[in-house]
CSV table of N, CA and C in Angstrom, one decimal:
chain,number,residue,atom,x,y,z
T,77,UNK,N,2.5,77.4,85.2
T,77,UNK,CA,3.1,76.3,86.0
T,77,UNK,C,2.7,75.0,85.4
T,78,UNK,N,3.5,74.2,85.5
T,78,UNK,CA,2.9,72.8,85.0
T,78,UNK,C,3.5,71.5,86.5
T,79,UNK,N,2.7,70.7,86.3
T,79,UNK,CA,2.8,69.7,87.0
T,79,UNK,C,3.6,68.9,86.9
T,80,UNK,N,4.4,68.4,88.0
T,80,UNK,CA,5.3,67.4,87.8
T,80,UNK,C,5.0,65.7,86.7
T,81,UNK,N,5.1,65.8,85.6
T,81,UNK,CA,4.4,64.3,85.1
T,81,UNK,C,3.6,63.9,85.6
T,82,UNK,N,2.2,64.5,85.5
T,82,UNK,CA,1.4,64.3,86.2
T,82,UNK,C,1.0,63.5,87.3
T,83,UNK,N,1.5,64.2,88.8
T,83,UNK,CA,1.8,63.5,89.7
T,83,UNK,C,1.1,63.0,90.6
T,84,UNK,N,0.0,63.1,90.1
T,84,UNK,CA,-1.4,62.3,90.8
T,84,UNK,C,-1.2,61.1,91.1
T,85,UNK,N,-0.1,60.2,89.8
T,85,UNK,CA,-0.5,58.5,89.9
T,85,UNK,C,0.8,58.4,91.0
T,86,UNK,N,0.6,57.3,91.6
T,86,UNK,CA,1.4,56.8,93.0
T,86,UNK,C,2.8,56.7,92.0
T,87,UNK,N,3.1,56.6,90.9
T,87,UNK,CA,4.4,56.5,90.3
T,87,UNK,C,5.3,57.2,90.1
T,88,UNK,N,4.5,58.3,89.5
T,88,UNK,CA,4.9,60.0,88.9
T,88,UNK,C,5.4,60.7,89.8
T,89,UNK,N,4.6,60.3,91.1
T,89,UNK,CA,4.9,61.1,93.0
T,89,UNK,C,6.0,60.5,93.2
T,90,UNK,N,6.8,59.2,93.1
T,90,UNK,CA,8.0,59.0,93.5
T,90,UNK,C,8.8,59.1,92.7
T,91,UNK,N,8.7,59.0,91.4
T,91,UNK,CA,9.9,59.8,90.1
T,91,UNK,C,10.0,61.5,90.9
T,92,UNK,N,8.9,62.5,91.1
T,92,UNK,CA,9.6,63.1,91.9
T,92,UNK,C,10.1,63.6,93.0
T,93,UNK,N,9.7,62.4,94.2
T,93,UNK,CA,10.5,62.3,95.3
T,93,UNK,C,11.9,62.1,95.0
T,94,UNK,N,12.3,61.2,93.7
T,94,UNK,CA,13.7,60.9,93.8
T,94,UNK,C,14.1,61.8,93.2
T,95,UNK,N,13.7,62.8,92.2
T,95,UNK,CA,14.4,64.5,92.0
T,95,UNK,C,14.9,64.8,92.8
T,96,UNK,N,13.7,65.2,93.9
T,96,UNK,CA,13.9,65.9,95.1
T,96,UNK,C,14.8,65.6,95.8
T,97,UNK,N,15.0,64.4,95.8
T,97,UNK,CA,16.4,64.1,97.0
T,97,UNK,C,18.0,64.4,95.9
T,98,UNK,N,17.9,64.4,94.4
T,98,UNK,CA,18.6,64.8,93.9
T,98,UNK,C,18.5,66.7,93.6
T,99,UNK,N,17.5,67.0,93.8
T,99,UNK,CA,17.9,68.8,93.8
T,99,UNK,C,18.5,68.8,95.6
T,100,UNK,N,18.5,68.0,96.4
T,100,UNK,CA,19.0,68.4,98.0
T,100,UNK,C,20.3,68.2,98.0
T,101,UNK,N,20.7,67.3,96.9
T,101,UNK,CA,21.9,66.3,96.8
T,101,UNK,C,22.7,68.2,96.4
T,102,UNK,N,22.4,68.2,95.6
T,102,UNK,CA,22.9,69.7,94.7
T,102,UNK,C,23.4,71.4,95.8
T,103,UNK,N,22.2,70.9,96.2
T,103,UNK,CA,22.1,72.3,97.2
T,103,UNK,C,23.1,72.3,98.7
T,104,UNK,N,23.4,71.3,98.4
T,104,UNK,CA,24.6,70.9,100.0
T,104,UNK,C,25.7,71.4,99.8
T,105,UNK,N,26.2,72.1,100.5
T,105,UNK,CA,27.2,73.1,100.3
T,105,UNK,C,28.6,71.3,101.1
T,106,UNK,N,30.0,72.0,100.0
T,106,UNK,CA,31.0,71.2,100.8
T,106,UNK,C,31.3,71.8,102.1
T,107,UNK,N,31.2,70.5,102.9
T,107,UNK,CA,32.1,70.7,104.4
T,107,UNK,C,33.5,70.9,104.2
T,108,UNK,N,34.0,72.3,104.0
T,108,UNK,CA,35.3,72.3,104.4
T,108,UNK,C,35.7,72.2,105.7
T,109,UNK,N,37.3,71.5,106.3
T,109,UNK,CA,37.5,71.4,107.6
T,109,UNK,C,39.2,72.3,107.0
T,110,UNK,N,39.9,72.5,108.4
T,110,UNK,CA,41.3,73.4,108.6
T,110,UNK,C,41.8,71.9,107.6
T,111,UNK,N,41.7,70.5,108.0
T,111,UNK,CA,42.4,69.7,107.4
T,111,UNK,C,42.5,69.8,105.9
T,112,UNK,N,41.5,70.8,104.8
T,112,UNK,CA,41.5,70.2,104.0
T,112,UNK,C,42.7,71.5,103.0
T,113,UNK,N,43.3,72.2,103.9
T,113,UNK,CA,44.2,73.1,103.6
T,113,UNK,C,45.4,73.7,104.5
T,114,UNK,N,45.6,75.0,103.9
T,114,UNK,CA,46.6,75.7,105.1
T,114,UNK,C,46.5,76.6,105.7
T,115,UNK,N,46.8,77.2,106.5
T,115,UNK,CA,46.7,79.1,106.6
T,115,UNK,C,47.7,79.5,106.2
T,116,UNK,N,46.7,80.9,105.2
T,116,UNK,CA,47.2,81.7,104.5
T,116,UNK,C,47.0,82.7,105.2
T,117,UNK,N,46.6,83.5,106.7
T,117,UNK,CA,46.1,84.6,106.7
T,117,UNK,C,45.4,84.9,107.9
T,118,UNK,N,45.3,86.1,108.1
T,118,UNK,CA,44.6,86.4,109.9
T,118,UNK,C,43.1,87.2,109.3
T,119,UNK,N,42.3,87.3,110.2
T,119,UNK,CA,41.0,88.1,110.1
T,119,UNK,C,40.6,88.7,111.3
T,120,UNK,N,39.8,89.3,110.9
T,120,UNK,CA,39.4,90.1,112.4
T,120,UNK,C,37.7,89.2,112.3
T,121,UNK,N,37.3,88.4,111.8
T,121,UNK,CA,35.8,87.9,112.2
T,121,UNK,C,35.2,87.1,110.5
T,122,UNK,N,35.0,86.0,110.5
T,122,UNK,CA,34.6,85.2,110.0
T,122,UNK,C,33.1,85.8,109.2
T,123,UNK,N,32.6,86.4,110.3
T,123,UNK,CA,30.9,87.0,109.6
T,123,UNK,C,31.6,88.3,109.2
T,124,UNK,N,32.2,88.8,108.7
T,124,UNK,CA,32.9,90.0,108.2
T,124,UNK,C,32.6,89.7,107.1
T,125,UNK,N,32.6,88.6,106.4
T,125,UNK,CA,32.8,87.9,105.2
T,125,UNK,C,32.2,87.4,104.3
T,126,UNK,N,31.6,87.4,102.7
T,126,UNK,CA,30.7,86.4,102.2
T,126,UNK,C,31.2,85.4,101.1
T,127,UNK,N,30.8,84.5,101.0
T,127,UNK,CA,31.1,83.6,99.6
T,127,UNK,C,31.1,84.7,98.5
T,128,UNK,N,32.1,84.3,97.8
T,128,UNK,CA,32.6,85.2,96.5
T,128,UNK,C,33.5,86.4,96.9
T,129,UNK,N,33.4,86.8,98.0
T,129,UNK,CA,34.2,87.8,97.9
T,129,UNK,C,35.7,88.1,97.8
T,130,UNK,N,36.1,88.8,97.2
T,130,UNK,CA,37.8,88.4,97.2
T,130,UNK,C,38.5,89.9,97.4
T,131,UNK,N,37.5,91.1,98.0
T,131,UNK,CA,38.1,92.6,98.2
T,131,UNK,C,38.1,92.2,99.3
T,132,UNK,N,39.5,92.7,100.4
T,132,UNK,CA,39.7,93.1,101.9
T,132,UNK,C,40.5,91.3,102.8
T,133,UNK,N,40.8,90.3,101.4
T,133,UNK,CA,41.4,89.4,102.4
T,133,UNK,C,42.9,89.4,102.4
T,134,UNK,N,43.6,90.2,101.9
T,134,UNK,CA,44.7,90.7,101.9
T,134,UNK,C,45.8,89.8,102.4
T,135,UNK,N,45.6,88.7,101.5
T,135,UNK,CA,46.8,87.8,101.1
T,135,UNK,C,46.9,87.7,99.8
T,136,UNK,N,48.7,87.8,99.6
T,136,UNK,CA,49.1,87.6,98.3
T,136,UNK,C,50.0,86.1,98.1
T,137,UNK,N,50.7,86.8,97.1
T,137,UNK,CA,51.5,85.3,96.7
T,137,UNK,C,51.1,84.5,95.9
T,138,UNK,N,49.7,84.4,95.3
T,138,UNK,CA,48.9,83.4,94.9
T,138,UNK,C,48.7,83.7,93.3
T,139,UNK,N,49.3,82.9,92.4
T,139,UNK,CA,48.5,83.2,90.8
T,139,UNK,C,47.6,83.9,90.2
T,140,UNK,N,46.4,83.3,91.2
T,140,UNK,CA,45.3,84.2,90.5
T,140,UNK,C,44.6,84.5,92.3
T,141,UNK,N,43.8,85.4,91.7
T,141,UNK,CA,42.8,85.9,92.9
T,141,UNK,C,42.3,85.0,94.1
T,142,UNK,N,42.3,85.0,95.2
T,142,UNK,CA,41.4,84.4,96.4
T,142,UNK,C,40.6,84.9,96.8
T,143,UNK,N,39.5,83.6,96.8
T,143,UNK,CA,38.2,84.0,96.4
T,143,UNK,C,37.5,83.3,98.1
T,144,UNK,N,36.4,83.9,98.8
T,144,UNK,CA,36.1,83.4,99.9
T,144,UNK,C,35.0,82.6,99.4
T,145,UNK,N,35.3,81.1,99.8
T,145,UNK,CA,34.2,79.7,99.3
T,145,UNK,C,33.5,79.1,100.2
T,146,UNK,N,33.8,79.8,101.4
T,146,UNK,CA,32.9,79.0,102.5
T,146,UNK,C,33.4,79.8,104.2
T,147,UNK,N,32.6,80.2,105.0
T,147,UNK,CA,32.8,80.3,106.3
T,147,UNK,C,32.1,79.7,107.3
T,148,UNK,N,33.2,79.8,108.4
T,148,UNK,CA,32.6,79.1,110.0
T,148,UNK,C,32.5,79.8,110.8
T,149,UNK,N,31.5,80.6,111.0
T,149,UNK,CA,31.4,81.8,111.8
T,149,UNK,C,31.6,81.1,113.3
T,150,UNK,N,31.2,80.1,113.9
T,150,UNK,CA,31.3,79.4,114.8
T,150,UNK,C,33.1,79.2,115.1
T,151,UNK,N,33.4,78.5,114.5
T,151,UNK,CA,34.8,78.6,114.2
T,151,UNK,C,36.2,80.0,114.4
T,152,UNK,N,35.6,80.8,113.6
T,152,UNK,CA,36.1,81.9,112.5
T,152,UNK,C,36.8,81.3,111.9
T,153,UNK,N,36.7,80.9,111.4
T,153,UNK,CA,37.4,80.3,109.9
T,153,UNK,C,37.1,80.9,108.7
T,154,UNK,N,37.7,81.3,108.1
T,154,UNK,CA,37.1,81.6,106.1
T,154,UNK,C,37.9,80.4,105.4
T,155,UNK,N,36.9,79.9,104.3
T,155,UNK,CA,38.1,78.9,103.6
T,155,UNK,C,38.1,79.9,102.0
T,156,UNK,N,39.4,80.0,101.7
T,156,UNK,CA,39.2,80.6,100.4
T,156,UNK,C,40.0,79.8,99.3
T,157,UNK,N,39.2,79.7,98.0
T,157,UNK,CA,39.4,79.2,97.0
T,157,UNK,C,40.8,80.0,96.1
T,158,UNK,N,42.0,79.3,95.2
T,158,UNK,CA,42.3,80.7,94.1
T,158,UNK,C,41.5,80.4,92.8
T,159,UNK,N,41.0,81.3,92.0
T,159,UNK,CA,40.7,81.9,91.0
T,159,UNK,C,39.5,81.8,90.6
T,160,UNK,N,39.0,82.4,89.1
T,160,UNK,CA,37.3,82.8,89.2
T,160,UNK,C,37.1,81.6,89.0
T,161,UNK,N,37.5,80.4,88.6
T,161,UNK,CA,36.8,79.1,88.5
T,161,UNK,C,37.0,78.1,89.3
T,162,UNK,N,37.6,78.3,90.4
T,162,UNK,CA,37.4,77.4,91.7
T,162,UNK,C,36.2,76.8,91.6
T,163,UNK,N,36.1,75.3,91.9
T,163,UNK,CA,34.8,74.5,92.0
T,163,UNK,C,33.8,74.6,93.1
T,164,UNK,N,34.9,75.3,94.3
T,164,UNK,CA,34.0,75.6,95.9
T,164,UNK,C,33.3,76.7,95.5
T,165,UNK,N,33.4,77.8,94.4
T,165,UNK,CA,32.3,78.6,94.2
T,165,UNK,C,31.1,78.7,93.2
T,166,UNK,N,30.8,77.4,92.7
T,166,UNK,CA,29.9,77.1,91.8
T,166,UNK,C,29.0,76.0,92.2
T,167,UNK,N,27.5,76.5,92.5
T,167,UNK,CA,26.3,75.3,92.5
T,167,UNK,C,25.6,75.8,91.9
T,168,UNK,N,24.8,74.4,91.3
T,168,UNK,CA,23.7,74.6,90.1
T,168,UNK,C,22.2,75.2,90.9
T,169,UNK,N,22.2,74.6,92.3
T,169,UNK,CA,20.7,74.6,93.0
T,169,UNK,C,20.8,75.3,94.2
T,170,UNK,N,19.5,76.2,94.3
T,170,UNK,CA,19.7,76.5,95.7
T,170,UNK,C,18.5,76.1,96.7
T,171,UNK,N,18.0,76.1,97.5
T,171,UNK,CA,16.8,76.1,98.1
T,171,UNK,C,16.3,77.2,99.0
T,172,UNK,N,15.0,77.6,99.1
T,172,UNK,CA,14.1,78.8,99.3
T,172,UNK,C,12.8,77.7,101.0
T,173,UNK,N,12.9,78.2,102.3
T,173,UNK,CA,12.4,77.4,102.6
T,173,UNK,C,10.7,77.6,102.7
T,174,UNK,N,10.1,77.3,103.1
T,174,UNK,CA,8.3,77.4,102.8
T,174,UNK,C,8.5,78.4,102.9
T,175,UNK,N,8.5,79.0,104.6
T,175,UNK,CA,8.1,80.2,105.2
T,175,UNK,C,8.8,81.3,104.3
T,176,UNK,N,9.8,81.1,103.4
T,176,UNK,CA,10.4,82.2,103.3
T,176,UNK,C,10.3,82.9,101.7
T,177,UNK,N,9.4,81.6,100.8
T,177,UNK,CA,8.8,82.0,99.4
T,177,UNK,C,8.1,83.5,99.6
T,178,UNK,N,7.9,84.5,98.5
T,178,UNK,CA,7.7,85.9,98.8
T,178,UNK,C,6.6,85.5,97.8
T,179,UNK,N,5.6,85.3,97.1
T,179,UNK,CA,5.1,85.6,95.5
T,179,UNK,C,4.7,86.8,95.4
T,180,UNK,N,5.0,87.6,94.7
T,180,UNK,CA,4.1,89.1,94.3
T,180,UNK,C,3.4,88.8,93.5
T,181,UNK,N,3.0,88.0,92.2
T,181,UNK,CA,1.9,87.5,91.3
T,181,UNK,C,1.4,86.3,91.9
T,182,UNK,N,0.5,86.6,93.3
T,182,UNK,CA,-0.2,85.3,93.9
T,182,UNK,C,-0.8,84.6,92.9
T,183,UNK,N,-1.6,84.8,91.7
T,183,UNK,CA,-1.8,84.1,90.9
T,183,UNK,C,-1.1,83.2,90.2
T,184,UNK,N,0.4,83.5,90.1
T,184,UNK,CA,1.5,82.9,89.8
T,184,UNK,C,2.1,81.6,90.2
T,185,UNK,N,1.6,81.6,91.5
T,185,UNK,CA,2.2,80.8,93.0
T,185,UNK,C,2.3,79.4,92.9
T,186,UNK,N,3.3,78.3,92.9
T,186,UNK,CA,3.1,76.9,92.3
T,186,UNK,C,2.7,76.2,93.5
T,187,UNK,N,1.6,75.5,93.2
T,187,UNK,CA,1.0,74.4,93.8
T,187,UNK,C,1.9,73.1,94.0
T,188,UNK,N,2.0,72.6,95.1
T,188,UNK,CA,2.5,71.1,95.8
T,188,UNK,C,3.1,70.5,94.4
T,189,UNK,N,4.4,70.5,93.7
T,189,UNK,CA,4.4,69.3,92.8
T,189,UNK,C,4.6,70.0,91.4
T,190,UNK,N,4.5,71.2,91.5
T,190,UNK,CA,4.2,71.9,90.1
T,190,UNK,C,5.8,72.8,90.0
T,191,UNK,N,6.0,72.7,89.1
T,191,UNK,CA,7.5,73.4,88.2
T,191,UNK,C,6.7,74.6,87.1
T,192,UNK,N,8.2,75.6,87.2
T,192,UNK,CA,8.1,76.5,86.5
T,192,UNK,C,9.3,77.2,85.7
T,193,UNK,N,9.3,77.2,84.3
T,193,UNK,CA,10.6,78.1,83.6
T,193,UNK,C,10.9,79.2,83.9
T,194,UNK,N,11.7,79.6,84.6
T,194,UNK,CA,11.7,81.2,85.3
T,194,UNK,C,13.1,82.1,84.5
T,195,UNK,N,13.7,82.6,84.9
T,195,UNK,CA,14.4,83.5,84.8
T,195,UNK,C,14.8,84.3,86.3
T,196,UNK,N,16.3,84.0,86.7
T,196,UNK,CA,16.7,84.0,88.3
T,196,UNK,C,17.1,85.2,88.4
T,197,UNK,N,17.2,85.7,89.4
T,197,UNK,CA,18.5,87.0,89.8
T,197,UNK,C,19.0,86.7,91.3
T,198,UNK,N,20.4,86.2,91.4
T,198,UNK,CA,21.0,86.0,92.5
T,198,UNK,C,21.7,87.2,93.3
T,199,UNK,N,22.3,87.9,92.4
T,199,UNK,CA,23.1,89.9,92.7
T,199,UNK,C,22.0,90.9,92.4
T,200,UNK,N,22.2,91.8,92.8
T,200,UNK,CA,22.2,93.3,92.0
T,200,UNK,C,22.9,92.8,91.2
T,201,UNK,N,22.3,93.3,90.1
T,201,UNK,CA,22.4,93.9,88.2
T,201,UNK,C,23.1,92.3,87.4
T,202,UNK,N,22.8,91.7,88.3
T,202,UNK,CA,23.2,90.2,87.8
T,202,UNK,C,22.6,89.7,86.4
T,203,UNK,N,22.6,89.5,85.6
T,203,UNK,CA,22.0,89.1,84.3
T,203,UNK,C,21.2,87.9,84.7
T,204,UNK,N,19.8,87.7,84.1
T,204,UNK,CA,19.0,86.7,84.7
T,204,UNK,C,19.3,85.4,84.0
T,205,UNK,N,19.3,84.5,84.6
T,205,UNK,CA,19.6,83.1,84.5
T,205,UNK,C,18.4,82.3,84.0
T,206,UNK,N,18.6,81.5,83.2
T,206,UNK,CA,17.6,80.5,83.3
T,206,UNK,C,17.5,79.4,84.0
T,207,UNK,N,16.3,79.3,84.6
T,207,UNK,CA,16.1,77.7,86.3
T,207,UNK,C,14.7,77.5,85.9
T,208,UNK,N,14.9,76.2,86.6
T,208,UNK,CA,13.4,75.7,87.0
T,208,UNK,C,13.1,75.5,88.5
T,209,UNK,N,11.8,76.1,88.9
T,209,UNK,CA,11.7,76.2,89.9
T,209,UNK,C,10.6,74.4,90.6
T,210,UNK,N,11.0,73.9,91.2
T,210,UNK,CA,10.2,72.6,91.7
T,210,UNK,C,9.9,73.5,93.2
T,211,UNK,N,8.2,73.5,93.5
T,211,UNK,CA,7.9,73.2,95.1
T,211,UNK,C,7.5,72.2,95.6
T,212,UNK,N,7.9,71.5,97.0
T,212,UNK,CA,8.1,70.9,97.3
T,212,UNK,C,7.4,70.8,98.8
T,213,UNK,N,7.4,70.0,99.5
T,213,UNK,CA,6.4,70.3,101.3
T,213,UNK,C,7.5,71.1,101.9
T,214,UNK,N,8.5,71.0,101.8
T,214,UNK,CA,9.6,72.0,102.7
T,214,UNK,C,10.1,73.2,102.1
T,215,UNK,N,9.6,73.5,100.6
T,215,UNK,CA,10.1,74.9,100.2
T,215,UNK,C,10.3,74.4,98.6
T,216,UNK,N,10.9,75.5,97.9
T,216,UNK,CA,11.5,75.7,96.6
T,216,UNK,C,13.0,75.3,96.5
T,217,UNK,N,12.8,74.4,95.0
T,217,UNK,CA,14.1,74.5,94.8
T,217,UNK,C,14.5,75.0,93.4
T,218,UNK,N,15.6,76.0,93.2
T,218,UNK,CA,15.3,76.3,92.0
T,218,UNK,C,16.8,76.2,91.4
T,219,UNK,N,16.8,75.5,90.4
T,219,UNK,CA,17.6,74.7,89.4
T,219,UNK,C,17.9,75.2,88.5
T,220,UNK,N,19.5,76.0,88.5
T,220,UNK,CA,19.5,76.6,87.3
T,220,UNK,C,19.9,75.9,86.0
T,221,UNK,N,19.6,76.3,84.9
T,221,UNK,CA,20.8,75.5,84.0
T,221,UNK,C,21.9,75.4,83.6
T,222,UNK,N,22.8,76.4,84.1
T,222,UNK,CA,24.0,76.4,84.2
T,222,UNK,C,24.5,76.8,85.7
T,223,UNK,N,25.7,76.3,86.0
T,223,UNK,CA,26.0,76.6,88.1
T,223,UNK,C,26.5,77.8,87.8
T,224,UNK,N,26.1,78.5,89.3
T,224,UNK,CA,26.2,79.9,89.4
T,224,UNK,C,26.9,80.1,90.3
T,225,UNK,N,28.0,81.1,90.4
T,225,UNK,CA,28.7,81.5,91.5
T,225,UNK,C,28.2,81.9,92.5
T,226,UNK,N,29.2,81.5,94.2
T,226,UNK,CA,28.7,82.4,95.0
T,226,UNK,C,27.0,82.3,95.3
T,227,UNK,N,26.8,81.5,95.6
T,227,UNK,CA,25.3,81.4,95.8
T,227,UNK,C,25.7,81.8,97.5
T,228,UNK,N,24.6,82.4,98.1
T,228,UNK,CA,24.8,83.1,99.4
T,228,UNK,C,24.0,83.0,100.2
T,229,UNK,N,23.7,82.1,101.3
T,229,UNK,CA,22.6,81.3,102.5
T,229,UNK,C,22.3,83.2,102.9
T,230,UNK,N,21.2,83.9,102.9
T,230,UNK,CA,20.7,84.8,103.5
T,230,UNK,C,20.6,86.0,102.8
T,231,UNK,N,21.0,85.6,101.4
T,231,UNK,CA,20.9,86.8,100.1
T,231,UNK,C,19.7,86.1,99.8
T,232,UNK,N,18.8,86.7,98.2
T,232,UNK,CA,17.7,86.9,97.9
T,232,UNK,C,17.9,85.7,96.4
T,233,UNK,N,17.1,85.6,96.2
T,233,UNK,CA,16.7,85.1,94.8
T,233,UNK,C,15.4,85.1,94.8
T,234,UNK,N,15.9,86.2,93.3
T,234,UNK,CA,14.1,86.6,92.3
T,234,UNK,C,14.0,86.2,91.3
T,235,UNK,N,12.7,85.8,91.3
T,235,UNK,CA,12.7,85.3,89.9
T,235,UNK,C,11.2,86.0,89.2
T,236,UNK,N,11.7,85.7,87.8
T,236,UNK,CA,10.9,86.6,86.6
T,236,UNK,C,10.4,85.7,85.8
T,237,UNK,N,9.1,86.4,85.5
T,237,UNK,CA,8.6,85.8,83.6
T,237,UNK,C,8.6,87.1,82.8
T,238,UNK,N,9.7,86.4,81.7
T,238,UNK,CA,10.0,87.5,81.1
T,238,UNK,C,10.7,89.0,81.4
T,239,UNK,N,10.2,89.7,82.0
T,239,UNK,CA,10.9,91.0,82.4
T,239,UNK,C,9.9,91.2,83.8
T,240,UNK,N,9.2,90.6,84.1
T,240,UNK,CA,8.1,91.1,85.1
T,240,UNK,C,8.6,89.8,86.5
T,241,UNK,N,8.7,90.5,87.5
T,241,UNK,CA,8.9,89.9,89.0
T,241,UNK,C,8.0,89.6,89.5
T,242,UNK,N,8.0,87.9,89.7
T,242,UNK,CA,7.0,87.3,90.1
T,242,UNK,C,6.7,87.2,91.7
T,243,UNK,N,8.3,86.6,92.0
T,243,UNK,CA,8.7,86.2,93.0
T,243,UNK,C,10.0,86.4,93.9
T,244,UNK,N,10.4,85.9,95.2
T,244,UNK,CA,11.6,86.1,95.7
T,244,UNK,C,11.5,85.5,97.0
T,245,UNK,N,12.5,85.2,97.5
T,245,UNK,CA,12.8,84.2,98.9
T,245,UNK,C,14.1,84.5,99.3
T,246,UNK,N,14.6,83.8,100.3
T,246,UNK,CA,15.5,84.2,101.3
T,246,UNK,C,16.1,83.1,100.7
T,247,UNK,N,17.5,82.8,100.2
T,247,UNK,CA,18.3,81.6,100.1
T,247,UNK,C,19.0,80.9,101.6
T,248,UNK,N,18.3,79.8,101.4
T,248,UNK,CA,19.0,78.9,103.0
T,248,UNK,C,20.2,78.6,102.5
């Protein structure tokens, strides 16, 4: 683990307070509303549903595939994107909240302010990603370097050094 630019001096601590409010900036999922489209389609339940998924929404007509980018289980609403590069299914950052950091190599475990080069897993058999992880007083944020599909509020992300599992948390 290393330390945020050494953030002991009163300067270094606010270079990464203002990260932080730019990894929060990242992790905010868009507010879709009914206004910002049409209906395509009926459902039997909104929580039936996850980001990414595009088996069982059984509307056609569309060019390429529809892809589910967002739901309102309050609502029932699903909002769905078409095709694999829709912008509503790609964020670079997700966040892990305190309570919900797992470490299996406690010796591993980053201290208030300290970053780490990891290697992510967001699926099953998903190919690991390279991120950096920042903790923070309200939790982890972990930053990938490239945006990743489908990131999913109540699925897992693990992360590795090298081939070995350090860690994992609940994605908010």
């Amino acid at each position: 683990p290393s330390t945020w630019q050494g953030y002991q001096d009163k300067e270094s601590l606010k270079l990464f307070e203002c990260y932080e409010d730019e990894l929060k900036y990242y992790t905010e999922k868009y507010h879709y509303s009914p206004t910002d489209g049409k209906v395509v389609g009926q459902h039997e339940g909104a929580h039936f549903f996850t980001i990414g998924q595009r088996k069982g929404l059984h509307v056609g007509g569309t060019v390429e595939p529809l892809f589910v980018i967002d739901t309102d289980t309050e609502k029932n609403i699903i909002y769905v994107g078409e095709g694999h590069a829709h912008p509503g299914l790609f964020r670079r950052t997700l966040f892990v909240k305190k309570e919900d950091i797992h470490w299996i190599r406690t010796d591993l475990a980053l201290s208030l302010h300290q970053t780490m080069e990891v290697a992510v897993r967001i699926r099953y058999r998903q190919p690991l990603q390279k991120a950096t992880l920042y903790l923070t007083n309200s939790g982890l944020y972990v930053d990938f370097s490239t945006a990743q599909s489908a990131i999913t509020s109540g699925q897992f992300a693990a992360w590795y050094l090298d081939d070995e599992l350090i860690g994992s948390g609940e994605i908010y």
